[in-house]
Amino acid sequence: MNAAVTTERKTIGHWIGGEAVRGTSGRSGPVYNPATGEQTGEVDFATVEEIDRAVATAKAAASEWRTWSLSKRADLFFRIYQLVDDRRDDLARALTAEHGKVLSDAHGEVQRGIEVIEYVCGIPTLLKGGFSEQAATGIDVYSIRQPLGVVAGITPFNFPVMVPMWMWAPAIACGNAFILKPSEKDPSASLLTAEILKEAGLPDGVFNVIQGDKVAVDRLLEHPDIAAISFVGSTPIARYVYENGTKQGKRVQALGGAKNHMVVLPDADIDMAADAAVSAGYGSAGERCMAISVVVVVGEAADALVSAIEERLPSVKVGDGMDPSSEMGPLVTREHRDKVASYLDSGPEQGAKLVADGRETSPNGNGFFLGASLLDNVTPEMDAYRDEIFGPVLSVVRVDSYNEALNLVNENPYGNGVAIFTRDGGVARQFQFEVNVGMVGVNVPIPVPVAYYSFGGWKSSLFGDRHIYGPEGIDFYTRTKAVTSRWPDPKTSRVDLGFPQTR
Ligand code: NAD
C-alpha cells in the first residue's frame, strides 16, 4: 500500500555527542507525508551498540554538565528559549510535514512546548532546597536536589515537538544528560531540536537522539547507566515500559492513552458546548491524548446538542496541513486512518446511529484523510466507546442524570482528561471533587495544565507516581539529599555511643 515513490527521500539518523550520525543496523522505517501518502523519508533504527554508545557519551557529558552553575544554566535556557522562538516556524513545518496536523495547530504545539522551556528558565528557584537552622543545638539540617545522571525519554507520534520538550527541558535544566527516542513515524523534529540546542551552546553529549523501535526501547529499559525513563504513548506500551523499567530499578513515569469525556448538563449553553465539542473532538484530527472522544449529554439537552454539533461539521475544512485554509489534516498513517474509519462500520452494527460519515467528506487523493464523523446513541459496551479510537470520530452517549454521567466517567479505565459544561458553579465544584480523572476542565474542553502545574492522568492513563513537567517534573528528574551539619568547638568533643538526640 506504499504510495508513489518520491525522487528525493531524506534519510533520518541519530544525534550522538553533538553530531548527526547515520545508523548502521540496516534496519529502518518509512516516513510519510500523510497529506499526499508519499513516502518522504527513511528513518534508521538503532542497534544495541549504538544505544550503548549514546549512553556512554551522555554519561561522560553528565558529569561535567551537573557542575554548571545555576545561573549559567538559566542563561543557556534563555538562549534556547530565544532560538526555539526564532525557529518556531521551522519546527512547526517539520512536524506538519510528517504528522499531518495543520500548521496553525503545529504552531500551537510549539508554543505550549516553549512554555515549558520558559518555566525552566527559573531553574535556580526551582532547585532551591530547604534549610533548618538549629534543628538541634549547634546543628543545621538542609536538603539539596541533585540530578539523576542519564535519563531517557520515549515519545509518541502525536506531539513530536512538545512532548519531547516536556521531558528534555526539565531533565537537562536539572543537570541530567538526556537521550530522546522519538516516534519513528515523525522523527525529523527531534534532529532540528538537537541542532537548536547545539547552536544555543548546550555542551555536546547532554542531548542525544536515538531513532528506533522496540529494540531501542528495550535497551534503554535495561541499560544500567540510565537512571530514569519518561514515556508518553499508548497504554499497553506505557504499562510495559513501567513494569520493565521499574524491574531494572529505574524511576519511571509512563503516560498512557485516554478516553476523554465531555459532560454536558441540561443547563449548559448549547452553542458553546457544541463549539467546544467540535473543536476538541476534531482538532488535530482527534489525535490528541486530551481530545474529547465522548460527549455525555444529560437529559433533555441531547437532541439540541447533537443537532448543533452536526450542523457545524460541514464547515470543518479538511485538507493538507500546509494549506493555511485547512482546519483538520490527515491521520498519521494509512493503517491508522483505516482503523479509525472501521468504527463507522462497527458503531452502527452495534446499534449506534451514524450522524456524520467522514468517509463521504474526505478529500480525494492518496492522503490519509477522514472527515469529521459523529456517532449518536453510543452505549458503554460498544467498541466505539470502549476503544480510544484516536481519530475524528466523536461519540455521543445519552444519560438521564448527573450521577449516571459521573459513574460512566469514573468507571472508565482511563482517567486522563474530562470536561463539564454547565452554568451551575456548585455542580461543577461537586464534579471536580468527585471525578476520578487527573485533569478536569470546567467549561474548558481541553484542560492541558499550564507549564507551572503538572500534566498527567489517573488510572490507566499514567503508570508511576509523578506527573510530567511543572513541579512534579522537577521532582522526577532530581533526588534529594538531606545534610546534617555541625561546626562544634573541637574542645567540646567526646565519645557518645547513644543514638543522636535532637533535644
Ligand atoms: P505508541 O505507544 O505506539 O508509541 C509510543 C512510543 O513507544 C514510540 O516511541 C514507539 O516507537 C514506542 N513503541 C511502540 N511500540 C512499542 C513496543 N512494542 N515496545 C517498545 N516500544 C514501543 O503510541 P503512539 O501511537 O505513538 O501515540 C499515540 C498514543 O499516545 C495514544 O494512545 C495517546 O493517547 C497517547 N498519548 C498520551 C499522552 C498522555 O499525555 N497521556 C500524550 C500523547 C499521546
Coordinates of C-alpha atoms and ligand atoms in Angstrom, one line a residue:
M1 CA 0.0 0.0 0.0
N2 CA 3.0 2.3 -0.1
A3 CA 2.2 5.3 -2.2
A4 CA 4.2 6.8 -5.0
V5 CA 8.0 6.9 -4.5
T6 CA 9.4 10.4 -4.4
T7 CA 12.6 11.2 -6.2
E8 CA 14.3 12.5 -3.1
R9 CA 13.8 10.7 0.1
K10 CA 15.6 12.0 3.1
T11 CA 17.4 9.7 5.5
I12 CA 16.9 10.4 9.2
G13 CA 19.6 9.2 11.6
H14 CA 20.7 9.7 15.2
W15 CA 22.3 12.5 17.1
I16 CA 25.1 11.4 19.4
G17 CA 27.7 13.6 21.1
G18 CA 26.6 16.8 19.3
E19 CA 26.6 15.5 15.8
A20 CA 24.3 13.7 13.4
V21 CA 25.3 10.1 12.7
R22 CA 23.8 7.5 10.4
G23 CA 22.6 4.3 11.7
T24 CA 24.5 1.1 11.0
S25 CA 21.8 -1.6 11.6
G26 CA 20.5 -1.8 8.1
R27 CA 17.0 -1.7 9.7
S28 CA 14.8 1.4 9.0
G29 CA 11.2 2.5 8.8
P30 CA 9.3 4.6 6.2
V31 CA 8.3 8.2 7.0
Y32 CA 5.3 9.6 5.0
N33 CA 3.7 12.9 4.1
P34 CA 0.2 12.0 5.4
A35 CA -1.4 14.6 3.2
T36 CA -0.2 13.0 0.0
G37 CA 0.5 9.5 1.0
E38 CA 4.0 9.7 -0.4
Q39 CA 7.0 8.2 1.4
T40 CA 9.3 11.2 2.0
G41 CA 11.9 9.6 4.2
E42 CA 13.5 6.6 5.8
V43 CA 14.4 6.6 9.5
D44 CA 17.3 4.5 10.8
F45 CA 16.6 2.0 13.6
A46 CA 19.3 1.9 16.2
T47 CA 21.3 -1.2 17.3
V48 CA 22.1 -2.0 20.9
E49 CA 25.7 -0.9 20.3
E50 CA 24.5 2.5 19.0
I51 CA 22.4 3.0 22.1
D52 CA 25.3 1.9 24.3
R53 CA 27.5 4.5 22.6
A54 CA 24.8 7.2 23.1
V55 CA 24.5 6.3 26.8
A56 CA 28.3 6.3 27.3
T57 CA 28.5 9.7 25.6
A58 CA 25.7 11.0 27.8
K59 CA 27.2 9.7 30.9
A60 CA 30.5 11.4 30.2
A61 CA 28.8 14.6 29.4
A62 CA 26.5 14.5 32.5
S63 CA 29.4 14.6 35.0
E64 CA 30.6 17.9 33.6
W65 CA 27.2 19.3 32.9
R66 CA 26.0 19.0 36.5
T67 CA 28.8 21.2 37.6
W68 CA 27.5 24.2 35.6
S69 CA 26.3 26.9 38.0
L70 CA 22.5 27.5 38.2
S71 CA 22.9 31.0 36.7
K72 CA 24.9 29.7 33.8
R73 CA 22.2 27.0 33.2
A74 CA 19.5 29.6 33.3
D75 CA 21.4 31.8 30.9
L76 CA 21.7 28.9 28.5
F77 CA 18.0 28.2 28.8
F78 CA 17.2 31.8 27.9
R79 CA 19.2 31.3 24.7
I80 CA 17.4 28.1 24.0
Y81 CA 14.1 29.9 24.5
Q82 CA 15.1 32.6 22.1
L83 CA 16.3 30.2 19.4
V84 CA 13.3 28.0 19.6
D85 CA 11.2 31.1 19.4
D86 CA 13.1 32.3 16.3
R87 CA 12.7 28.9 14.7
R88 CA 9.2 28.0 15.7
D89 CA 8.0 28.1 12.0
D90 CA 10.8 25.6 11.0
L91 CA 9.7 23.3 13.9
A92 CA 6.0 23.6 13.0
R93 CA 6.7 22.9 9.3
A94 CA 8.9 19.9 10.1
L95 CA 6.2 18.3 12.2
T96 CA 3.3 19.1 9.9
A97 CA 5.3 17.5 7.0
E98 CA 5.4 14.2 8.8
H99 CA 2.5 14.2 11.3
G100 CA -0.1 16.0 9.1
K101 CA -1.7 18.3 11.6
V102 CA -2.5 21.8 10.2
L103 CA 0.2 24.4 10.5
S104 CA -1.7 26.6 12.9
D105 CA -2.1 23.6 15.2
A106 CA 1.6 22.8 14.9
H107 CA 2.4 26.3 15.9
G108 CA 0.1 25.9 18.9
E109 CA 2.0 22.7 19.8
V110 CA 5.4 24.5 19.6
Q111 CA 4.0 27.4 21.7
R112 CA 2.9 25.0 24.5
G113 CA 6.3 23.4 24.4
I114 CA 8.1 26.8 24.6
E115 CA 6.2 27.5 27.8
V116 CA 7.9 24.5 29.4
I117 CA 11.3 26.0 28.4
E118 CA 10.2 29.3 29.8
Y119 CA 9.3 27.6 33.1
V120 CA 12.7 26.0 33.4
C121 CA 14.5 29.3 32.8
G122 CA 13.6 29.7 36.5
I123 CA 15.7 26.7 37.4
P124 CA 17.7 28.5 40.1
T125 CA 14.4 29.0 42.0
L126 CA 13.0 25.6 41.1
L127 CA 16.0 23.7 42.6
K128 CA 16.0 25.5 45.9
G129 CA 16.3 23.2 48.8
G130 CA 15.2 23.6 52.4
F131 CA 17.3 24.8 55.4
S132 CA 16.5 24.4 59.1
E133 CA 18.9 26.3 61.4
Q134 CA 19.4 24.9 64.9
A135 CA 17.5 21.7 64.3
A136 CA 19.3 20.6 67.4
T137 CA 21.7 22.7 69.4
G138 CA 24.5 23.8 67.0
I139 CA 23.2 21.6 64.3
D140 CA 21.7 22.6 61.0
V141 CA 19.8 20.4 58.6
Y142 CA 19.3 21.1 54.9
S143 CA 18.1 19.4 51.8
I144 CA 19.6 19.7 48.3
R145 CA 18.3 18.5 45.0
Q146 CA 20.8 16.6 42.7
P147 CA 20.4 15.3 39.1
L148 CA 19.9 11.6 38.5
G149 CA 22.6 11.3 35.8
V150 CA 21.5 10.0 32.4
V151 CA 17.7 9.9 31.7
A152 CA 15.8 8.9 28.7
G153 CA 12.5 9.9 27.0
I154 CA 10.4 7.8 24.7
T155 CA 7.8 9.8 22.9
P156 CA 4.6 9.3 20.7
F157 CA 3.8 10.5 17.2
N158 CA 1.1 13.0 18.0
F159 CA 3.3 15.8 19.6
P160 CA 6.8 15.3 18.1
V161 CA 8.0 18.7 19.4
M162 CA 6.0 19.4 22.6
V163 CA 6.1 16.1 24.3
P164 CA 9.9 15.8 24.0
M165 CA 10.1 19.4 25.4
W166 CA 8.1 18.3 28.4
M167 CA 10.9 15.9 29.1
W168 CA 14.2 17.3 27.9
A169 CA 13.7 20.8 29.1
P170 CA 13.3 20.0 32.8
A171 CA 15.6 17.0 32.7
I172 CA 18.5 19.0 31.3
A173 CA 17.8 22.1 33.4
C174 CA 18.0 19.9 36.5
G175 CA 21.6 18.8 35.5
N176 CA 20.9 15.5 33.7
A177 CA 22.0 14.3 30.3
F178 CA 19.1 13.2 28.1
I179 CA 18.5 10.6 25.4
L180 CA 15.4 11.0 23.3
K181 CA 13.8 8.1 21.4
P182 CA 11.2 9.8 19.3
S183 CA 8.3 8.2 17.4
E184 CA 9.6 6.5 14.2
K185 CA 6.5 8.0 12.4
D186 CA 7.6 11.7 12.6
P187 CA 11.3 11.7 13.7
S188 CA 12.7 14.8 11.9
A189 CA 11.7 17.4 14.5
S190 CA 14.0 15.7 17.0
L191 CA 17.1 16.4 14.9
L192 CA 16.0 20.0 14.4
T193 CA 15.7 20.3 18.2
A194 CA 19.2 18.9 18.5
E195 CA 20.6 21.4 16.2
I196 CA 18.9 24.3 18.0
L197 CA 20.3 23.1 21.4
K198 CA 23.8 22.8 20.0
E199 CA 23.5 26.3 18.5
A200 CA 22.4 27.6 21.8
G201 CA 25.6 26.3 23.4
L202 CA 24.5 23.1 25.1
P203 CA 27.6 21.0 25.6
D204 CA 27.8 18.0 23.2
G205 CA 26.5 14.8 24.7
V206 CA 24.0 16.4 27.0
F207 CA 21.2 15.9 24.5
N208 CA 21.2 12.8 22.2
V209 CA 18.7 11.3 19.8
I210 CA 18.3 7.6 19.1
Q211 CA 15.9 6.7 16.4
G212 CA 14.3 3.3 16.6
D213 CA 11.7 0.8 17.6
K214 CA 11.3 -1.9 20.3
V215 CA 15.0 -2.8 20.1
A216 CA 15.9 0.7 21.1
V217 CA 13.2 0.9 23.8
D218 CA 14.2 -2.4 25.3
R219 CA 17.9 -1.5 25.5
L220 CA 17.0 1.8 27.2
L221 CA 14.9 0.0 29.7
E222 CA 17.6 -2.4 30.6
H223 CA 20.7 -0.2 30.4
P224 CA 22.3 0.0 33.9
D225 CA 23.5 3.6 33.3
I226 CA 20.1 5.0 32.7
A227 CA 18.5 6.2 35.9
A228 CA 15.0 7.2 34.8
I229 CA 12.7 6.9 31.9
S230 CA 9.8 9.2 30.9
F231 CA 7.4 7.6 28.4
V232 CA 4.3 9.0 26.7
G233 CA 2.3 6.8 24.3
S234 CA -0.4 4.2 24.3
T235 CA -1.5 2.4 27.5
P236 CA -0.2 -1.2 26.6
I237 CA 3.3 0.2 25.9
A238 CA 3.2 2.6 28.9
R239 CA 2.4 -0.4 31.2
Y240 CA 5.2 -2.4 29.5
V241 CA 7.7 0.4 29.9
Y242 CA 6.7 1.0 33.5
E243 CA 6.9 -2.7 34.5
N244 CA 10.2 -3.4 32.8
G245 CA 11.9 -0.1 33.7
T246 CA 11.0 -0.4 37.4
K247 CA 12.1 -4.0 37.4
Q248 CA 15.5 -2.7 36.5
G249 CA 15.4 -0.3 39.4
K250 CA 14.7 2.8 37.3
R251 CA 12.4 5.7 38.2
V252 CA 9.7 5.6 35.5
Q253 CA 6.8 7.9 34.6
A254 CA 4.7 6.4 31.8
L255 CA 1.8 8.3 30.5
G256 CA -0.7 6.2 28.5
G257 CA -3.8 6.5 26.4
A258 CA -7.1 8.2 27.1
K259 CA -10.9 8.3 26.6
N260 CA -11.8 11.8 27.5
H261 CA -15.5 12.6 28.3
M262 CA -17.2 15.9 28.0
V263 CA -20.2 16.0 30.2
V264 CA -22.9 18.4 29.1
L265 CA -25.6 19.2 31.8
P266 CA -29.1 20.4 30.8
D267 CA -28.4 24.0 31.8
A268 CA -25.3 24.4 29.6
D269 CA -25.2 26.8 26.8
I270 CA -25.8 24.5 23.8
D271 CA -24.0 26.6 21.2
M272 CA -20.9 27.0 23.5
A273 CA -20.9 23.2 24.2
A274 CA -21.3 22.4 20.5
D275 CA -18.4 24.7 19.6
A276 CA -16.3 23.1 22.3
A277 CA -17.2 19.5 21.3
V278 CA -16.3 20.2 17.6
S279 CA -13.1 22.0 18.5
A280 CA -11.9 19.4 21.0
G281 CA -13.2 16.4 19.1
Y282 CA -11.8 17.1 15.7
G283 CA -8.8 19.4 16.4
S284 CA -5.6 17.6 15.2
A285 CA -8.0 15.1 13.6
G286 CA -8.7 13.7 17.1
E287 CA -5.1 12.6 17.5
R288 CA -4.6 14.3 20.9
C289 CA -4.4 12.4 24.2
M290 CA -6.6 15.2 25.5
A291 CA -9.1 15.2 22.6
I292 CA -12.7 14.8 23.5
S293 CA -13.8 11.4 22.4
V294 CA -17.2 11.1 24.1
V295 CA -19.9 13.7 24.7
V296 CA -22.0 12.6 27.6
V297 CA -25.2 14.6 27.4
V298 CA -27.6 14.6 30.3
G299 CA -31.4 14.7 29.9
E300 CA -33.3 16.9 27.5
A301 CA -30.3 18.7 26.1
A302 CA -29.4 15.7 23.9
D303 CA -31.3 16.4 20.7
A304 CA -30.4 20.0 20.5
L305 CA -26.7 19.3 21.2
V306 CA -26.5 16.6 18.6
S307 CA -28.1 18.8 16.0
A308 CA -25.8 21.7 16.9
I309 CA -22.7 19.5 16.5
E310 CA -24.0 18.1 13.3
E311 CA -24.7 21.4 11.7
R312 CA -21.2 22.6 12.4
L313 CA -19.4 19.6 10.7
P314 CA -19.8 20.5 7.0
S315 CA -17.8 23.7 7.6
V316 CA -14.8 21.9 9.1
K317 CA -12.3 22.2 6.3
V318 CA -10.3 19.1 5.8
G319 CA -7.1 19.3 3.8
D320 CA -3.3 19.4 3.6
G321 CA -1.9 20.8 6.8
M322 CA 0.4 23.1 4.9
D323 CA -2.7 24.9 3.3
P324 CA -3.5 27.8 5.6
S325 CA -7.2 27.3 4.9
S326 CA -7.3 23.7 6.3
E327 CA -8.7 23.3 9.7
M328 CA -8.2 19.5 10.0
G329 CA -5.4 17.5 8.4
P330 CA -5.0 13.8 7.6
L331 CA -4.3 11.0 10.1
V332 CA -0.7 9.8 10.6
T333 CA -0.7 6.6 8.6
R334 CA -3.0 4.8 6.2
E335 CA -3.3 1.9 8.7
H336 CA -4.4 4.2 11.4
R337 CA -6.8 6.0 9.1
D338 CA -8.4 2.7 8.2
K339 CA -8.6 1.5 11.8
V340 CA -10.4 4.8 12.8
A341 CA -12.8 4.5 9.8
S342 CA -13.7 1.0 10.9
Y343 CA -15.7 2.4 13.8
L344 CA -18.0 3.9 11.3
D345 CA -19.0 0.3 10.4
S346 CA -18.8 -1.3 13.8
G347 CA -20.7 1.5 15.5
P348 CA -23.9 1.2 13.5
E349 CA -23.6 -2.6 13.5
Q350 CA -23.6 -2.5 17.3
G351 CA -26.6 -0.1 17.4
A352 CA -25.2 3.4 17.2
K353 CA -26.6 6.0 14.8
L354 CA -24.2 7.3 12.2
V355 CA -25.0 11.0 12.1
A356 CA -22.0 12.2 10.1
D357 CA -19.8 9.9 8.0
G358 CA -16.3 11.3 7.4
R359 CA -15.6 8.8 4.6
E360 CA -18.0 10.8 2.5
T361 CA -16.3 14.2 3.2
S362 CA -12.7 13.1 2.9
P363 CA -10.7 14.9 0.2
N364 CA -9.8 12.8 -2.8
G365 CA -6.3 11.6 -3.4
N366 CA -3.8 9.4 -1.7
G367 CA -3.6 11.2 1.6
F368 CA -4.7 9.5 4.9
F369 CA -7.8 11.7 5.3
L370 CA -11.0 11.1 7.2
G371 CA -13.6 13.8 7.6
A372 CA -15.4 14.7 10.9
S373 CA -17.6 11.8 11.9
L374 CA -20.3 11.6 14.6
L375 CA -22.0 8.6 16.2
D376 CA -25.1 9.1 18.4
N377 CA -26.8 6.7 20.8
V378 CA -23.4 5.1 21.7
T379 CA -23.6 2.8 24.8
P380 CA -20.7 1.7 27.0
E381 CA -20.4 -1.8 25.7
M382 CA -19.8 -0.7 22.1
D383 CA -16.3 -0.7 20.6
A384 CA -16.6 3.0 19.7
Y385 CA -17.0 3.7 23.5
R386 CA -14.5 1.1 24.8
D387 CA -11.6 1.9 22.5
E388 CA -9.5 5.0 22.4
I389 CA -10.1 5.4 18.6
F390 CA -7.6 8.4 18.4
G391 CA -9.2 10.0 15.3
P392 CA -12.1 12.3 14.2
V393 CA -14.9 10.0 15.3
L394 CA -16.9 11.6 18.1
S395 CA -19.4 9.5 20.1
V396 CA -22.5 10.8 21.9
V397 CA -23.7 8.9 25.0
R398 CA -27.1 9.9 26.3
V399 CA -27.7 9.6 30.1
D400 CA -30.6 10.6 32.4
S401 CA -28.8 12.2 35.3
Y402 CA -25.6 13.8 36.6
N403 CA -24.9 10.7 38.7
E404 CA -25.1 8.5 35.7
A405 CA -22.7 10.7 33.8
L406 CA -20.3 10.8 36.8
N407 CA -20.4 7.0 37.2
L408 CA -19.7 6.5 33.5
V409 CA -16.6 8.6 33.7
N410 CA -15.4 7.1 36.9
E411 CA -15.9 3.5 35.7
N412 CA -13.9 4.1 32.5
P413 CA -10.5 2.5 32.8
Y414 CA -8.8 5.7 31.6
G415 CA -8.5 8.9 33.6
N416 CA -6.6 11.5 31.5
G417 CA -8.9 14.5 30.9
V418 CA -12.6 15.3 31.4
A419 CA -14.7 18.4 31.0
I420 CA -18.0 19.5 32.4
F421 CA -20.2 22.1 30.7
T422 CA -22.8 23.8 32.9
R423 CA -23.8 27.2 34.3
D424 CA -24.1 25.9 37.8
G425 CA -20.9 26.5 39.8
G426 CA -22.0 24.3 42.7
V427 CA -22.4 21.3 40.4
A428 CA -19.2 22.0 38.7
R429 CA -17.4 22.1 42.0
Q430 CA -19.0 18.8 43.1
F431 CA -17.9 17.2 39.9
Q432 CA -14.3 18.4 40.4
F433 CA -14.5 16.9 43.9
E434 CA -16.0 13.5 42.8
V435 CA -14.5 12.7 39.4
N436 CA -11.6 10.2 39.2
V437 CA -9.6 11.9 36.4
G438 CA -6.3 13.7 36.5
M439 CA -7.1 16.8 34.6
V440 CA -10.5 18.5 34.8
G441 CA -12.0 21.3 32.6
V442 CA -14.9 23.4 33.8
N443 CA -16.4 24.8 30.6
V444 CA -12.9 24.1 29.1
P445 CA -12.8 21.1 26.8
I446 CA -9.0 20.5 26.7
P447 CA -7.7 21.2 30.1
V448 CA -4.0 20.8 29.5
P449 CA -2.4 22.4 32.6
V450 CA -0.1 25.4 32.1
A451 CA 3.6 24.8 32.4
Y452 CA 3.8 25.7 36.1
Y453 CA 1.4 22.9 37.0
S454 CA 2.0 19.3 36.1
F455 CA 0.3 17.2 33.4
G456 CA -0.9 13.6 34.0
G457 CA -3.9 11.4 34.2
W458 CA -5.1 8.8 36.6
K459 CA -5.8 5.1 36.3
S460 CA -4.6 3.5 33.0
S461 CA -3.6 6.9 31.7
L462 CA -0.5 7.0 33.9
F463 CA 1.8 4.5 35.4
G464 CA 4.2 5.9 38.1
D465 CA 3.9 8.4 40.9
R466 CA 4.9 11.6 39.2
H467 CA 3.1 13.7 36.6
I468 CA 5.1 15.3 33.9
Y469 CA 6.6 18.8 33.6
G470 CA 5.9 21.6 36.2
P471 CA 6.9 21.0 39.8
E472 CA 6.4 17.2 39.6
G473 CA 8.8 17.2 36.6
I474 CA 11.5 18.8 38.7
D475 CA 10.8 16.2 41.4
F476 CA 11.0 13.4 38.9
Y477 CA 14.4 14.5 37.5
T478 CA 16.1 15.1 40.8
R479 CA 16.7 13.3 44.0
T480 CA 17.0 15.0 47.3
K481 CA 19.8 14.6 49.8
A482 CA 19.4 15.7 53.4
V483 CA 22.6 17.0 55.1
T484 CA 23.0 17.3 58.9
S485 CA 25.9 19.6 59.8
R486 CA 27.6 21.0 62.9
W487 CA 30.7 23.0 63.5
P488 CA 31.5 22.4 67.1
D489 CA 34.5 23.6 69.1
P490 CA 36.8 20.6 69.0
K491 CA 37.4 21.1 72.7
T492 CA 33.8 20.0 73.4
S493 CA 34.2 16.7 71.5
R494 CA 33.7 13.4 73.4
V495 CA 32.7 9.8 72.7
D496 CA 28.9 9.2 72.9
L497 CA 27.5 5.8 71.9
G498 CA 23.9 6.9 72.3
F499 CA 21.6 7.4 69.3
P500 CA 21.8 11.0 68.1
Q501 CA 19.3 13.2 70.0
T502 CA 17.7 16.5 69.0
R503 CA 16.6 17.7 72.4
Ligands
NAD1 P1 2.8 4.1 20.9 O1 2.6 3.6 22.2 O2 2.5 3.2 19.7 O3 4.3 4.6 20.7 C1 4.9 5.4 21.7 C2 6.4 5.1 21.7 O4 6.6 3.7 22.1 C3 7.1 5.3 20.4 O5 8.3 6.0 20.5 C4 7.2 3.9 19.8 O6 8.3 3.8 19.0 C5 7.4 3.1 21.1 N1 6.8 1.7 20.9 C6 5.8 1.4 20.1 N2 5.6 0.0 20.2 C7 6.5 -0.5 21.1 C8 6.8 -1.8 21.6 N3 6.1 -2.8 21.3 N4 7.8 -1.9 22.5 C9 8.5 -0.8 22.9 N5 8.3 0.4 22.4 C10 7.3 0.6 21.5 O7 1.9 5.5 20.8 P2 1.7 6.4 19.5 O8 0.8 5.7 18.6 O9 3.0 6.9 19.0 O10 0.9 7.6 20.2 C11 -0.4 7.6 20.4 C12 -0.8 7.2 21.8 O11 -0.1 8.0 22.8 C13 -2.2 7.4 22.2 O12 -2.6 6.2 22.9 C14 -2.3 8.6 23.0 O13 -3.4 8.7 23.9 C15 -1.0 8.5 23.7 N6 -0.6 9.8 24.3 C16 -0.7 10.0 25.6 C17 -0.4 11.2 26.1 C18 -0.5 11.5 27.6 O14 0.0 12.5 28.0 N7 -1.1 10.6 28.4 C19 0.1 12.2 25.3 C20 0.3 12.0 23.9 C21 -0.1 10.7 23.4

